[in-house]
XYZ file of N, CA, C and O in Angstrom:
504
model
N 0.846 -0.984 -0.043
C 0.266 -0.021 -0.168
C 1.004 1.084 0.145
O 1.836 1.074 0.463
N -0.215 2.175 -0.977
C 1.224 3.503 -0.890
C 0.463 4.430 0.433
O -0.903 4.669 0.052
N 1.274 4.709 0.996
C 0.681 6.272 2.008
C 1.442 7.554 1.886
O 1.934 7.077 1.412
N 1.284 8.476 2.681
C 2.059 9.664 2.776
C 2.022 9.160 3.983
O 1.354 9.350 5.148
N 3.194 10.263 4.242
C 3.790 10.586 5.333
C 4.455 12.025 5.144
O 5.492 11.607 4.672
N 4.042 12.938 5.850
C 4.538 14.054 5.990
C 4.986 14.752 4.475
O 6.182 15.477 4.377
N 3.759 14.331 3.848
C 3.867 14.794 2.548
C 5.043 13.946 1.413
O 4.839 14.324 0.287
N 5.434 12.762 1.963
C 6.579 12.093 1.249
C 5.441 10.706 0.768
O 5.301 9.920 2.099
N 5.356 10.093 -0.559
C 4.942 9.300 -0.663
C 5.602 7.758 0.161
O 6.617 7.509 -0.057
N 4.950 6.898 0.535
C 6.055 6.081 1.550
C 5.351 4.287 1.407
O 3.512 4.368 1.028
N 5.681 3.415 0.760
C 5.401 2.349 0.448
C 5.430 1.404 1.499
O 6.723 0.871 1.453
N 4.852 1.101 2.381
C 5.088 0.284 3.293
C 3.933 -0.757 3.272
O 2.601 -0.835 3.182
N 4.195 -2.723 3.182
C 3.190 -3.482 3.400
C 3.682 -4.140 4.406
O 4.766 -4.719 4.382
N 2.356 -4.419 5.215
C 3.085 -5.443 6.553
C 2.207 -6.498 6.320
O 1.035 -6.677 5.765
N 2.959 -8.102 6.774
C 2.115 -8.927 6.417
C 2.312 -9.809 7.813
O 3.776 -9.830 8.420
N 1.245 -9.833 8.600
C 1.359 -10.880 9.593
C 0.947 -12.343 9.496
O -0.520 -12.733 8.781
N 1.670 -13.042 9.860
C 1.584 -14.802 9.302
C 1.746 -15.062 10.293
O 1.923 -14.942 11.868
N 0.493 -16.095 10.441
C 0.221 -16.800 11.778
C -0.175 -18.554 11.175
O -0.757 -19.095 10.039
N -0.532 -19.235 11.972
C -0.523 -20.789 12.045
C -2.214 -20.424 12.547
O -2.478 -19.643 13.426
N -3.373 -21.538 12.036
C -4.777 -21.416 12.981
C -4.319 -21.235 14.219
O -3.614 -22.058 14.998
N -5.382 -20.763 15.026
C -5.183 -20.579 16.299
C -4.310 -20.277 17.087
O -4.159 -20.748 18.366
N -3.428 -19.482 17.001
C -1.762 -19.096 17.323
C -2.462 -18.099 18.825
O -2.827 -17.605 18.690
N -2.150 -18.875 19.926
C -1.975 -18.090 21.288
C -1.066 -16.936 20.890
O -1.610 -15.640 21.965
N -0.147 -16.263 20.280
C 0.309 -15.035 20.308
C 0.261 -14.110 19.167
O 0.498 -13.064 19.055
N -1.184 -14.779 18.582
C -1.349 -13.805 17.493
C -1.635 -12.271 17.659
O -1.692 -11.366 17.376
N -2.528 -12.097 18.945
C -3.321 -11.308 19.439
C -2.433 -10.053 20.015
O -2.334 -8.924 19.345
N -1.196 -10.300 20.833
C -0.623 -9.700 21.038
C 0.547 -8.973 19.918
O 0.957 -8.051 19.970
N 1.123 -10.073 19.351
C 1.783 -9.865 17.609
C 0.999 -8.074 16.816
O 1.091 -7.312 16.270
N -0.694 -8.699 16.609
C -1.375 -7.974 15.902
C -1.414 -6.586 16.560
O -1.203 -5.684 16.045
N -1.634 -6.251 18.424
C -1.555 -5.268 18.838
C -0.072 -4.615 18.797
O -0.414 -3.353 18.950
N 1.153 -5.019 18.862
C 2.246 -4.431 18.391
C 2.273 -3.830 17.392
O 2.884 -2.794 16.543
N 1.553 -4.442 16.338
C 1.668 -3.667 14.915
C 1.057 -3.102 14.755
O 1.479 -1.803 14.369
N -0.374 -2.837 15.595
C -1.191 -1.790 15.372
C -0.555 -0.732 16.129
O -0.802 0.438 15.361
N 0.066 -0.591 17.602
C 0.433 0.690 18.232
C 1.377 0.617 17.486
O 1.728 2.196 17.246
N 2.196 0.442 16.810
C 3.497 0.819 15.792
C 3.001 1.534 14.447
O 4.089 2.777 14.561
N 2.003 1.498 14.130
C 1.726 1.667 13.079
C 1.310 3.358 13.577
O 1.414 4.105 12.359
N 0.219 2.709 14.465
C -0.110 4.317 14.800
C 0.684 5.583 15.493
O 0.656 6.608 14.910
N 1.668 5.035 15.724
C 2.993 6.010 16.620
C 3.594 6.558 15.739
O 4.266 7.994 15.290
N 3.763 5.874 14.343
C 4.717 6.384 13.284
C 3.721 6.945 12.446
O 4.203 7.526 11.352
N 2.331 7.033 12.624
C 1.446 7.874 11.920
C 1.282 6.986 10.477
O 0.911 7.507 9.326
N 1.299 5.776 10.520
C 0.705 5.354 8.917
C -0.447 4.235 9.405
O -1.021 4.228 10.636
N -1.254 3.884 8.251
C -2.500 3.797 8.063
C -2.911 2.207 8.649
O -1.880 1.622 8.305
N -3.477 1.950 9.266
C -4.035 0.090 9.785
C -4.163 -0.918 8.752
O -3.715 -1.435 8.318
N -4.541 0.022 7.825
C -4.824 -0.577 6.022
C -3.541 -0.990 5.702
O -3.494 -1.767 4.354
N -2.140 -1.157 5.787
C -1.245 -1.805 5.029
C -0.655 -2.765 5.693
O 0.026 -3.306 5.492
N -1.723 -3.145 6.536
C -1.820 -4.690 7.055
C -2.407 -5.874 6.636
O -3.748 -5.303 6.407
N -1.934 -6.797 6.090
C -2.731 -7.826 5.280
C -2.058 -9.151 6.400
O -1.549 -9.474 6.882
N -3.360 -10.324 6.747
C -3.092 -11.211 7.669
C -2.913 -12.180 7.089
O -4.583 -12.717 6.064
N -2.801 -12.997 6.741
C -2.474 -14.812 6.633
C -2.581 -15.479 7.332
O -1.613 -15.894 8.048
N -3.391 -16.602 7.031
C -2.964 -17.563 8.243
C -2.582 -18.738 7.375
O -3.394 -19.329 5.887
N -1.797 -19.588 7.860
C -0.961 -20.739 6.589
C -0.723 -21.465 7.372
O -0.341 -21.670 9.019
N 0.644 -22.248 6.703
C 1.881 -22.828 7.234
C 3.384 -22.271 7.227
O 4.021 -22.132 6.652
N 2.589 -21.398 8.540
C 4.089 -20.239 8.438
C 4.940 -20.545 10.301
O 3.826 -20.728 11.194
N 6.087 -19.741 10.638
C 6.027 -19.857 11.854
C 5.125 -18.277 12.322
O 5.004 -17.836 11.616
N 4.969 -18.985 13.564
C 3.902 -18.167 13.911
C 4.036 -17.636 15.533
O 4.447 -18.085 16.328
N 3.949 -16.363 15.882
C 3.010 -15.125 14.151
C 4.547 -14.998 13.912
O 6.066 -14.867 14.364
N 4.586 -14.183 12.533
C 5.433 -13.970 11.489
C 5.689 -12.750 11.396
O 4.102 -12.214 10.795
N 6.023 -11.628 11.312
C 5.800 -9.962 10.795
C 6.689 -9.626 9.680
O 7.930 -9.562 9.964
N 6.171 -9.167 8.713
C 7.285 -9.134 7.782
C 6.325 -7.770 7.197
O 5.367 -6.903 6.531
N 7.708 -6.770 6.888
C 7.244 -5.366 6.582
C 8.309 -5.371 5.198
O 9.166 -5.496 4.804
N 7.663 -4.752 3.785
C 7.835 -5.373 2.594
C 8.767 -6.530 2.493
O 9.730 -6.669 1.603
N 7.956 -7.455 2.691
C 8.418 -8.873 2.348
C 9.503 -9.418 3.220
O 10.365 -10.686 3.100
N 10.131 -8.964 4.165
C 11.523 -8.874 5.221
C 11.078 -8.844 6.689
O 10.199 -8.542 7.508
N 10.922 -10.460 7.100
C 10.817 -10.788 9.028
C 11.364 -9.865 9.558
O 12.807 -9.995 9.289
N 10.553 -9.236 10.275
C 11.528 -8.253 11.336
C 12.026 -9.073 12.515
O 12.999 -8.561 12.873
N 11.869 -10.169 12.182
C 13.104 -11.316 13.139
C 14.160 -11.410 12.831
O 15.185 -12.435 12.664
N 13.882 -11.106 10.915
C 15.187 -11.577 10.262
C 15.393 -12.991 9.684
O 16.411 -13.173 8.814
N 14.497 -13.703 9.953
C 14.082 -14.927 9.268
C 13.628 -14.679 7.980
O 13.609 -13.681 7.209
N 13.658 -15.930 6.703
C 12.879 -15.304 5.686
C 11.713 -15.535 5.743
O 11.010 -15.369 4.807
N 11.012 -16.231 6.801
C 9.318 -15.725 6.913
C 8.687 -16.665 6.597
O 7.505 -17.172 5.969
N 9.283 -18.122 5.837
C 8.803 -19.276 4.990
C 9.187 -20.474 5.524
O 9.035 -21.222 4.881
N 9.889 -20.881 7.017
C 10.096 -21.655 7.734
C 8.936 -22.435 7.558
O 8.132 -22.221 7.757
N 9.101 -23.654 8.370
C 7.821 -24.662 8.929
C 6.993 -23.995 9.532
O 7.262 -23.293 10.670
N 6.030 -24.521 9.715
C 4.653 -23.921 10.383
C 5.010 -24.476 12.151
O 5.482 -25.619 11.812
N 5.101 -23.367 12.748
C 5.338 -23.615 14.363
C 5.088 -22.721 14.901
O 5.085 -21.405 14.718
N 5.149 -22.830 16.398
C 5.128 -21.548 17.055
C 6.457 -20.905 17.325
O 7.549 -21.870 17.653
N 6.120 -19.515 17.360
C 7.465 -18.812 17.050
C 8.302 -19.147 18.696
O 7.330 -19.002 19.557
N 9.374 -19.363 19.047
C 9.840 -18.818 20.069
C 10.512 -17.663 20.363
O 10.410 -16.686 21.729
N 11.217 -17.014 19.137
C 11.466 -15.416 18.912
C 10.411 -14.645 18.757
O 10.564 -14.321 17.738
N 9.584 -14.243 19.529
C 8.324 -13.548 18.969
C 8.892 -12.183 18.578
O 9.719 -11.800 18.899
N 8.283 -11.732 17.672
C 8.594 -9.983 17.039
C 8.299 -9.380 18.058
O 7.182 -8.834 18.607
N 9.183 -8.238 18.542
C 9.469 -7.518 19.622
C 8.844 -6.062 18.721
O 9.119 -5.958 17.666
N 8.524 -5.442 19.838
C 8.065 -3.758 19.289
C 9.360 -2.795 19.115
O 8.475 -2.606 18.017
N 10.440 -3.245 19.460
C 11.650 -2.262 18.884
C 11.780 -2.977 17.769
O 11.790 -2.277 16.585
N 11.714 -4.264 17.438
C 11.735 -4.799 15.597
C 11.160 -4.696 15.094
O 11.102 -4.254 14.061
N 9.482 -4.615 15.936
C 8.767 -3.765 14.413
C 8.759 -2.389 13.937
O 8.677 -2.464 12.847
N 8.875 -1.543 15.142
C 9.498 -0.119 14.737
C 10.668 0.067 13.798
O 10.205 0.655 13.091
N 11.745 -0.853 14.371
C 12.804 -0.431 14.001
C 12.829 -0.683 11.843
O 12.941 0.233 11.192
N 11.588 -1.808 11.695
C 11.571 -2.037 10.231
C 10.372 -1.055 9.887
O 10.581 -1.134 8.582
N 9.725 -0.490 10.402
C 9.045 0.011 9.712
C 9.413 1.525 9.629
O 9.252 2.204 8.057
N 10.546 1.987 10.428
C 11.080 2.759 10.077
C 12.284 3.132 9.059
O 12.836 4.049 8.244
N 12.861 1.736 9.019
C 13.698 1.721 7.822
C 13.312 1.288 6.520
O 13.055 2.333 5.336
N 11.863 1.324 6.685
C 10.710 1.177 5.249
C 10.353 2.466 4.739
O 10.411 2.960 3.596
N 10.098 3.707 6.172
C 9.583 4.710 6.017
C 11.126 5.623 5.452
O 11.092 6.213 4.800
N 12.028 5.179 6.039
C 13.166 5.753 5.637
C 13.757 5.714 4.382
O 14.284 6.919 3.835
N 13.987 4.468 3.643
C 14.103 4.297 2.103
C 13.268 5.232 1.226
O 13.805 5.749 0.379
N 11.667 5.400 1.822
C 11.480 6.743 0.780
C 11.347 8.235 0.991
O 11.452 8.485 0.356
N 11.826 8.387 2.463
C 12.337 9.574 2.686
C 13.887 9.858 2.273
O 14.034 11.242 1.762
N 14.572 9.348 1.992
C 15.755 9.278 1.473
C 15.677 9.937 0.458
O 16.701 10.550 -0.343
N 14.569 8.896 -0.544
C 14.630 9.268 -2.090
C 13.900 10.490 -2.335
O 14.063 11.065 -3.787
N 13.075 11.187 -1.369
C 12.188 12.434 -1.686
C 13.059 13.038 -1.499
O 12.480 14.544 -1.567
N 14.169 13.366 -0.465
C 14.626 14.992 0.481
C 15.749 15.004 -1.244
O 16.617 14.282 -1.203
N 15.574 16.059 -1.929
C 16.816 16.644 -2.375
C 18.134 16.734 -1.789
O 18.105 17.425 -0.602
N 19.712 16.354 -2.715
C 20.810 16.967 -1.810
C 20.924 18.244 -1.829
O 20.609 19.034 -2.687
N 21.036 18.434 -1.001
C 21.608 20.423 -1.323
C 22.076 20.652 -2.105
O 23.517 20.171 -2.548
N 22.261 21.682 -2.849
C 23.188 22.255 -4.189
C 23.287 23.442 -3.862
O 23.101 24.367 -3.498
N 24.897 23.750 -4.568
C 25.294 25.384 -4.409
C 25.131 25.682 -6.140
O 25.544 24.758 -7.218
N 24.377 26.697 -6.271
C 24.299 27.234 -8.059
C 24.977 28.739 -7.615
O 24.985 29.231 -7.083
N 25.861 28.625 -8.658
C 26.777 29.719 -9.204
C 25.987 30.171 -10.457
O 25.305 29.716 -11.173
N 25.634 31.807 -9.970
C 24.791 32.617 -10.854
C 26.049 33.051 -11.684
O 26.578 33.900 -11.511
N 26.311 33.228 -13.179
C 27.028 34.038 -14.097
C 25.770 34.886 -14.422
O 24.628 34.580 -15.164
N 26.635 35.756 -14.961
C 25.525 36.918 -15.740
C 25.118 36.045 -17.117
O 25.579 35.522 -17.446
N 24.119 37.251 -17.816
C 23.625 36.652 -19.326
C 24.909 36.245 -20.407
O 24.853 35.681 -20.884
N 26.410 37.219 -20.073
C 27.237 37.088 -21.201
C 28.207 36.193 -20.606
O 28.967 36.281 -20.723
N 27.776 35.209 -19.276
C 28.821 34.664 -18.827
C 30.004 35.454 -17.778
O 29.247 36.548 -17.045
N 31.151 34.851 -17.918
C 32.101 35.271 -16.589
C 32.536 37.164 -16.833
O 32.733 37.931 -16.368
N 32.132 37.547 -18.257
C 32.204 38.994 -18.150
C 31.827 39.989 -17.237
O 31.601 41.221 -17.097
N 30.501 39.578 -17.263
C 29.021 40.438 -16.070
C 30.007 40.345 -14.501
O 29.305 40.807 -13.859
N 30.413 39.842 -14.117
C 30.872 39.378 -12.866
C 32.034 40.755 -12.538
O 32.989 41.223 -13.548
N 31.881 41.305 -10.718
C 33.180 42.520 -11.166
C 34.059 41.842 -10.624
O 34.267 40.716 -10.155
N 35.211 42.617 -11.327
C 36.395 42.480 -11.425
C 37.329 43.237 -9.949
O 36.633 44.556 -9.379
N 37.594 42.712 -9.165
C 38.764 43.489 -8.358
C 39.936 44.029 -8.745
O 40.785 43.286 -9.551
N 40.895 44.961 -8.399
C 41.621 45.643 -8.880
C 42.755 45.643 -7.112
O 42.004 45.685 -6.287
N 43.808 45.507 -7.620
C 44.861 45.382 -6.078
C 45.177 46.408 -6.316
O 45.455 47.151 -7.658
N 45.701 47.102 -5.315
C 46.415 48.625 -4.999
C 48.092 48.402 -4.652
O 48.078 47.619 -3.921
N 48.666 48.657 -5.312
C 50.175 48.748 -4.945
C 50.923 49.747 -4.421
O 50.298 50.638 -4.272
């Protein structure tokens, strides 16, 4: 999903993967929701998928916030996605958009219409 944050277009997609009846899905869902709200991103960027995944897994722009591939075998995770990792992944996704949107500072040199002849000349006194 494409959204706007501080006037900059940001592409963030969050996928919350789980196995059926995952006991850790509720807390993971709450952490994602809280992180999105804190960073000013809409809840609509989240897609929930139930299937044969390590559960719960949170992928931001296709990358598991816990560093795995996100496609390991179905099981309850022992390394639950943390608030810190979720926010870091979201900030990284947002930062990539901001880096490309903010122009580099530049210095412009203005020469007159006829080039360097219009520049003031300095004379040295002897």
